[in-house]
Structures are given as C-alpha cells and as structure tokens.
PDB file of C-alpha atoms and ligand atoms in Angstrom:
ATOM      1  CA  MET V   7      64.045  60.300 -16.656  1.00 56.00           C
ATOM      2  CA  THR V   8      62.497  63.368 -17.144  1.00 76.00           C
ATOM      3  CA  LEU V   9      61.125  64.718 -19.824  1.00 90.00           C
ATOM      4  CA  HIS V  10      62.943  67.474 -20.320  1.00 90.00           C
ATOM      5  CA  ALA V  11      66.731  67.146 -19.807  1.00 93.00           C
ATOM      6  CA  PRO V  12      69.651  68.027 -21.186  1.00 96.00           C
ATOM      7  CA  TYR V  13      71.348  65.510 -24.263  1.00 97.00           C
ATOM      8  CA  ASP V  14      73.146  62.347 -22.642  1.00 97.00           C
ATOM      9  CA  PRO V  15      75.685  62.310 -25.919  1.00 97.00           C
ATOM     10  CA  GLY V  16      76.399  58.726 -23.371  1.00 98.00           C
ATOM     11  CA  ASN V  17      73.331  58.022 -25.325  1.00 98.00           C
ATOM     12  CA  ILE V  18      72.900  54.165 -27.237  1.00 98.00           C
ATOM     13  CA  PHE V  19      71.427  55.395 -30.145  1.00 98.00           C
ATOM     14  CA  ALA V  20      74.059  59.231 -30.276  1.00 98.00           C
ATOM     15  CA  GLN V  21      76.925  56.219 -29.733  1.00 98.00           C
ATOM     16  CA  ILE V  22      75.316  54.659 -32.728  1.00 98.00           C
ATOM     17  CA  LEU V  23      75.535  57.331 -35.466  1.00 98.00           C
ATOM     18  CA  ARG V  24      79.808  58.396 -33.422  1.00 98.00           C
ATOM     19  CA  GLY V  25      80.499  54.859 -34.966  1.00 97.00           C
ATOM     20  CA  THR V  26      81.968  53.168 -31.449  1.00 98.00           C
ATOM     21  CA  LEU V  27      78.628  51.854 -31.101  1.00 98.00           C
ATOM     22  CA  PRO V  28      77.574  48.597 -34.526  1.00 97.00           C
ATOM     23  CA  CYS V  29      74.359  48.472 -36.039  1.00 98.00           C
ATOM     24  CA  ILE V  30      72.186  46.635 -39.081  1.00 98.00           C
ATOM     25  CA  PRO V  31      71.590  50.749 -41.435  1.00 98.00           C
ATOM     26  CA  VAL V  32      69.580  49.969 -44.088  1.00 98.00           C
ATOM     27  CA  TYR V  33      69.454  53.260 -44.740  1.00 98.00           C
ATOM     28  CA  GLU V  34      71.910  56.717 -44.291  1.00 98.00           C
ATOM     29  CA  ASP V  35      71.503  60.110 -45.494  1.00 98.00           C
ATOM     30  CA  ASP V  36      72.886  63.926 -43.821  1.00 98.00           C
ATOM     31  CA  VAL V  37      69.540  63.506 -42.416  1.00 98.00           C
ATOM     32  CA  ALA V  38      68.834  60.626 -40.681  1.00 98.00           C
ATOM     33  CA  LEU V  39      69.747  57.087 -39.007  1.00 98.00           C
ATOM     34  CA  ALA V  40      67.559  53.955 -39.941  1.00 98.00           C
ATOM     35  CA  PHE V  41      68.834  50.209 -38.830  1.00 98.00           C
ATOM     36  CA  MET V  42      67.418  47.427 -37.203  1.00 98.00           C
ATOM     37  CA  ASP V  43      66.450  47.268 -33.946  1.00 98.00           C
ATOM     38  CA  VAL V  44      67.690  44.683 -32.093  1.00 97.00           C
ATOM     39  CA  PHE V  45      65.062  44.071 -29.463  1.00 96.00           C
ATOM     40  CA  PRO V  46      62.852  43.604 -32.512  1.00 96.00           C
ATOM     41  CA  GLN V  47      58.483  43.647 -31.700  1.00 95.00           C
ATOM     42  CA  ALA V  48      58.197  41.678 -35.585  1.00 96.00           C
ATOM     43  CA  ASP V  49      59.782  40.725 -37.763  1.00 97.00           C
ATOM     44  CA  GLY V  50      61.686  44.030 -39.639  1.00 98.00           C
ATOM     45  CA  HIS V  51      61.691  46.781 -37.041  1.00 98.00           C
ATOM     46  CA  VAL V  52      63.534  49.881 -37.809  1.00 98.00           C
ATOM     47  CA  LEU V  53      64.020  52.896 -36.207  1.00 98.00           C
ATOM     48  CA  VAL V  54      65.016  56.096 -37.714  1.00 98.00           C
ATOM     49  CA  ILE V  55      66.491  59.028 -36.029  1.00 98.00           C
ATOM     50  CA  PRO V  56      67.315  62.408 -37.206  1.00 98.00           C
ATOM     51  CA  LYS V  57      71.479  63.075 -37.976  1.00 98.00           C
ATOM     52  CA  GLN V  58      72.580  66.435 -36.854  1.00 97.00           C
ATOM     53  CA  VAL V  59      70.734  67.057 -34.471  1.00 97.00           C
ATOM     54  CA  GLU V  60      70.576  66.930 -30.236  1.00 97.00           C
ATOM     55  CA  ALA V  61      67.076  66.102 -29.327  1.00 98.00           C
ATOM     56  CA  ARG V  62      66.151  63.372 -27.103  1.00 98.00           C
ATOM     57  CA  THR V  63      61.741  64.103 -28.653  1.00 98.00           C
ATOM     58  CA  ILE V  64      59.978  65.307 -31.078  1.00 98.00           C
ATOM     59  CA  LEU V  65      59.273  67.995 -28.109  1.00 97.00           C
ATOM     60  CA  ASP V  66      63.270  69.511 -28.708  1.00 94.00           C
ATOM     61  CA  MET V  67      63.924  68.392 -32.403  1.00 97.00           C
ATOM     62  CA  PRO V  68      64.462  72.323 -34.178  1.00 97.00           C
ATOM     63  CA  GLU V  69      61.421  72.751 -36.627  1.00 97.00           C
ATOM     64  CA  THR V  70      63.283  73.548 -39.625  1.00 97.00           C
ATOM     65  CA  HIS V  71      64.651  69.823 -38.728  1.00 98.00           C
ATOM     66  CA  LEU V  72      61.560  68.204 -38.372  1.00 98.00           C
ATOM     67  CA  GLY V  73      60.173  67.715 -41.675  1.00 98.00           C
ATOM     68  CA  PRO V  74      63.462  66.622 -43.537  1.00 98.00           C
ATOM     69  CA  TYR V  75      63.816  64.057 -41.222  1.00 98.00           C
ATOM     70  CA  MET V  76      60.017  62.963 -40.906  1.00 98.00           C
ATOM     71  CA  GLN V  77      60.501  62.875 -44.861  1.00 98.00           C
ATOM     72  CA  GLN V  78      63.336  60.050 -44.141  1.00 98.00           C
ATOM     73  CA  VAL V  79      60.995  58.394 -41.949  1.00 98.00           C
ATOM     74  CA  GLN V  80      58.154  58.061 -45.000  1.00 98.00           C
ATOM     75  CA  THR V  81      61.247  57.172 -47.466  1.00 98.00           C
ATOM     76  CA  VAL V  82      62.440  54.544 -45.057  1.00 98.00           C
ATOM     77  CA  ALA V  83      58.550  53.690 -44.360  1.00 98.00           C
ATOM     78  CA  ARG V  84      57.780  53.063 -47.491  1.00 98.00           C
ATOM     79  CA  ALA V  85      61.304  50.741 -48.586  1.00 98.00           C
ATOM     80  CA  VAL V  86      59.425  48.370 -45.435  1.00 98.00           C
ATOM     81  CA  GLU V  87      57.044  48.005 -47.453  1.00 98.00           C
ATOM     82  CA  LYS V  88      58.477  47.031 -50.666  1.00 98.00           C
ATOM     83  CA  GLY V  89      61.075  44.876 -49.265  1.00 98.00           C
ATOM     84  CA  LEU V  90      59.092  43.304 -46.972  1.00 98.00           C
ATOM     85  CA  THR V  91      55.068  43.725 -47.926  1.00 98.00           C
ATOM     86  CA  PRO V  92      53.592  43.509 -44.790  1.00 98.00           C
ATOM     87  CA  ASP V  93      50.072  43.703 -44.434  1.00 98.00           C
ATOM     88  CA  GLY V  94      50.075  46.840 -42.566  1.00 98.00           C
ATOM     89  CA  LEU V  95      52.543  48.807 -40.603  1.00 98.00           C
ATOM     90  CA  VAL V  96      52.315  50.682 -37.490  1.00 97.00           C
ATOM     91  CA  LEU V  97      54.815  53.921 -36.311  1.00 98.00           C
ATOM     92  CA  THR V  98      55.346  54.210 -32.754  1.00 97.00           C
ATOM     93  CA  GLN V  99      57.204  57.756 -31.117  1.00 98.00           C
ATOM     94  CA  PHE V 100      57.477  57.908 -27.960  1.00 97.00           C
ATOM     95  CA  ASN V 101      58.314  60.655 -25.213  1.00 97.00           C
ATOM     96  CA  GLY V 102      59.755  60.453 -22.329  1.00 96.00           C
ATOM     97  CA  ALA V 103      60.224  57.325 -19.826  1.00 94.00           C
ATOM     98  CA  PRO V 104      56.754  57.468 -18.544  1.00 94.00           C
ATOM     99  CA  ALA V 105      55.725  57.323 -22.366  1.00 95.00           C
ATOM    100  CA  GLY V 106      57.736  54.367 -22.504  1.00 93.00           C
ATOM    101  CA  GLN V 107      60.532  56.124 -24.228  1.00 96.00           C
ATOM    102  CA  THR V 108      63.962  54.072 -23.324  1.00 96.00           C
ATOM    103  CA  VAL V 109      66.738  55.594 -25.801  1.00 97.00           C
ATOM    104  CA  PHE V 110      66.382  59.636 -24.487  1.00 97.00           C
ATOM    105  CA  HIS V 111      68.353  60.486 -29.608  1.00 98.00           C
ATOM    106  CA  LEU V 112      64.163  61.482 -31.020  1.00 98.00           C
ATOM    107  CA  HIS V 113      63.613  58.404 -32.616  1.00 98.00           C
ATOM    108  CA  VAL V 114      60.028  56.781 -35.094  1.00 98.00           C
ATOM    109  CA  HIS V 115      60.096  52.973 -35.109  1.00 98.00           C
ATOM    110  CA  ILE V 116      58.324  52.113 -38.803  1.00 98.00           C
ATOM    111  CA  ILE V 117      57.656  48.049 -37.218  1.00 98.00           C
ATOM    112  CA  PRO V 118      55.923  45.358 -40.537  1.00 98.00           C
ATOM    113  CA  ARG V 119      52.189  43.451 -39.526  1.00 98.00           C
ATOM    114  CA  TRP V 120      50.824  40.404 -40.441  1.00 98.00           C
ATOM    115  CA  SER V 121      47.104  40.174 -40.544  1.00 96.00           C
ATOM    116  CA  ASP V 122      47.914  37.160 -38.390  1.00 94.00           C
ATOM    117  CA  VAL V 123      51.029  37.589 -36.517  1.00 94.00           C
ATOM    118  CA  PRO V 124      51.065  39.269 -33.024  1.00 91.00           C
ATOM    119  CA  LEU V 125      52.661  42.346 -32.296  1.00 91.00           C
ATOM    120  CA  GLY V 126      55.496  41.986 -30.231  1.00 88.00           C
ATOM    121  CA  ARG V 127      55.288  44.174 -26.255  1.00 86.00           C
ATOM    122  CA  HIS V 128      57.444  47.305 -26.756  1.00 85.00           C
ATOM    123  CA  GLY V 129      60.928  46.733 -24.603  1.00 78.00           C
ATOM    124  CA  ASP V 130      59.531  42.863 -24.213  1.00 77.00           C
ATOM    125  CA  GLY V 131      61.536  41.652 -26.783  1.00 73.00           C
ATOM    126  CA  LYS V 132      64.383  38.494 -27.423  1.00 84.00           C
ATOM    127  CA  MET V 133      67.472  39.978 -28.620  1.00 94.00           C
ATOM    128  CA  ALA V 134      67.947  39.087 -32.161  1.00 96.00           C
ATOM    129  CA  THR V 135      71.499  38.257 -33.903  1.00 96.00           C
ATOM    130  CA  PRO V 136      73.013  40.320 -37.133  1.00 97.00           C
ATOM    131  CA  ASP V 137      72.035  36.686 -38.608  1.00 97.00           C
ATOM    132  CA  GLN V 138      68.532  37.228 -37.964  1.00 97.00           C
ATOM    133  CA  LEU V 139      68.330  40.363 -38.416  1.00 98.00           C
ATOM    134  CA  GLU V 140      70.117  40.581 -42.114  1.00 98.00           C
ATOM    135  CA  PRO V 141      67.682  38.600 -44.136  1.00 98.00           C
ATOM    136  CA  PHE V 142      64.992  42.264 -43.337  1.00 98.00           C
ATOM    137  CA  ALA V 143      67.687  44.300 -43.548  1.00 98.00           C
ATOM    138  CA  SER V 144      69.532  43.217 -47.051  1.00 98.00           C
ATOM    139  CA  ARG V 145      65.368  42.785 -48.947  1.00 98.00           C
ATOM    140  CA  ILE V 146      64.630  46.513 -47.792  1.00 98.00           C
ATOM    141  CA  ARG V 147      68.038  48.113 -48.656  1.00 98.00           C
ATOM    142  CA  ALA V 148      67.416  46.463 -51.958  1.00 98.00           C
ATOM    143  CA  ALA V 149      64.134  48.664 -51.646  1.00 98.00           C
ATOM    144  CA  LEU V 150      65.745  51.645 -51.840  1.00 97.00           C
ATOM    145  CA  ALA V 151      68.280  50.930 -54.327  1.00 92.00           C
TER     146      ALA V 151
HETATM  147  P1  LIG D 432      62.354  53.777 -26.673  1.00 94.35           P
HETATM  148  O1  LIG D 432      62.260  52.735 -25.756  1.00 94.35           O
HETATM  149  O2  LIG D 432      61.091  53.506 -28.068  1.00 94.35           O
HETATM  150  O3  LIG D 432      62.371  54.101 -26.597  1.00 94.35           O
HETATM  151  O4  LIG D 432      63.212  52.353 -28.081  1.00 94.35           O
HETATM  152  C1  LIG D 432      63.806  52.069 -28.868  1.00 94.35           C
HETATM  153  C2  LIG D 432      64.714  51.321 -28.998  1.00 94.35           C
HETATM  154  O5  LIG D 432      65.789  50.406 -29.646  1.00 94.35           O
HETATM  155  C3  LIG D 432      64.065  49.590 -28.418  1.00 94.35           C
HETATM  156  O6  LIG D 432      62.873  48.790 -29.022  1.00 94.35           O
HETATM  157  C4  LIG D 432      64.914  48.338 -28.436  1.00 94.35           C
HETATM  158  O7  LIG D 432      64.324  47.624 -29.550  1.00 94.35           O
HETATM  159  C5  LIG D 432      66.010  49.688 -29.549  1.00 94.35           C
HETATM  160  N1  LIG D 432      67.412  49.248 -28.987  1.00 94.35           N
HETATM  161  C6  LIG D 432      68.023  49.220 -27.814  1.00 94.35           C
HETATM  162  N2  LIG D 432      69.498  49.241 -28.527  1.00 94.35           N
HETATM  163  C7  LIG D 432      70.030  48.537 -29.084  1.00 94.35           C
HETATM  164  C8  LIG D 432      70.849  48.765 -30.344  1.00 94.35           C
HETATM  165  N3  LIG D 432      72.383  49.198 -29.170  1.00 94.35           N
HETATM  166  N4  LIG D 432      70.552  48.856 -31.476  1.00 94.35           N
HETATM  167  C9  LIG D 432      69.539  48.644 -32.189  1.00 94.35           C
HETATM  168  N5  LIG D 432      68.147  49.130 -31.100  1.00 94.35           N
HETATM  169  C10 LIG D 432      68.256  48.970 -29.494  1.00 94.35           C
END
C-alpha cells in the first residue's frame, strides 16, 4: 500500500461502519464512531474513525470534516480518562504502510497508560475477546453519559 491510493470500501473499518462486521462501540454520532481495538496495546485502547468520508489517511481528510472529527476524538479521550483514570493517554495516528498503518480508513488510537504498565507493541497484540473488552467499554460509555 502506498500513501496515495484509492479508498478501498472493503476495508475493515468501512465494513464496521456499514454494520457488516461487529465492533464493541463506545461512542457514535454523525461525525465519528469510536470502538474498542481488538488487539489492544493497553486496557481501554479505543479507535475513533470518521464517518461520511472516504479518507484513507489524514492527508485525504476533507478540511471541513477534520475539525468536527478531532473534536470527537477529544470527547472520547476525555471519556477514556474519566472512565478509566489512567496516568496518561497516548494518541497515535499512522499514515501509510511504512508508517505502521494497517487499516486504510483514517483513525486515531487512544491508548491509556499507567505508570507501572509497559505499553504493548502496535500490531503485535493478542486478540481480545468481547468479554475482556466490554468492561472497559462500559466504563467509557458511562463516562460519556
Ligand atoms: P493501524 O495499524 O494504525 O492501521 O491500526 C489499525 C488498528 O485496528 C490496529 O490497532 C488493530 O488492532 C485494529 N483492528 C484491526 N481489526 C479490527 C477489528 N475488527 N475491530 C477492532 N479493531 C481492529
């Protein structure tokens, strides 16, 4: 995959947006969907993806959609902090395969950090089960309510 390529509507996150693949959601509105990463680098690892756009990377994102999307990234980040009370939060966003991107629909990772817990490696985790993810998702949802 190159940095510049046509948007593939068959990508995993497009399928999640269409409802043809499941996810464990924590937040959704007209602008963004946030859900649990199934290969979490830490407990409470959330992905926030924009809706109503075919943007592979930050470079493709229409300017008019970027501001509202980033506001919702902040909304979810605040809920992760409130719900899980980590010591820190890492936000990451990869553009292009050489940069580490593996799913080609724009997304921001929100990864809680605790002082005494090492960060898992990107793209190198064990797949979590819904039962493992749901307790963190419900605390984030409660923080958004
Ligand atoms: P990136 O490597 O930055 O493109 O991030 C893609 C992220 O999507 C990785 O952290 C994966 O663990 C995550 N991921 C892949 N498939 C799914 C899925 N079906 N549901 C939730 N997260 C996923």
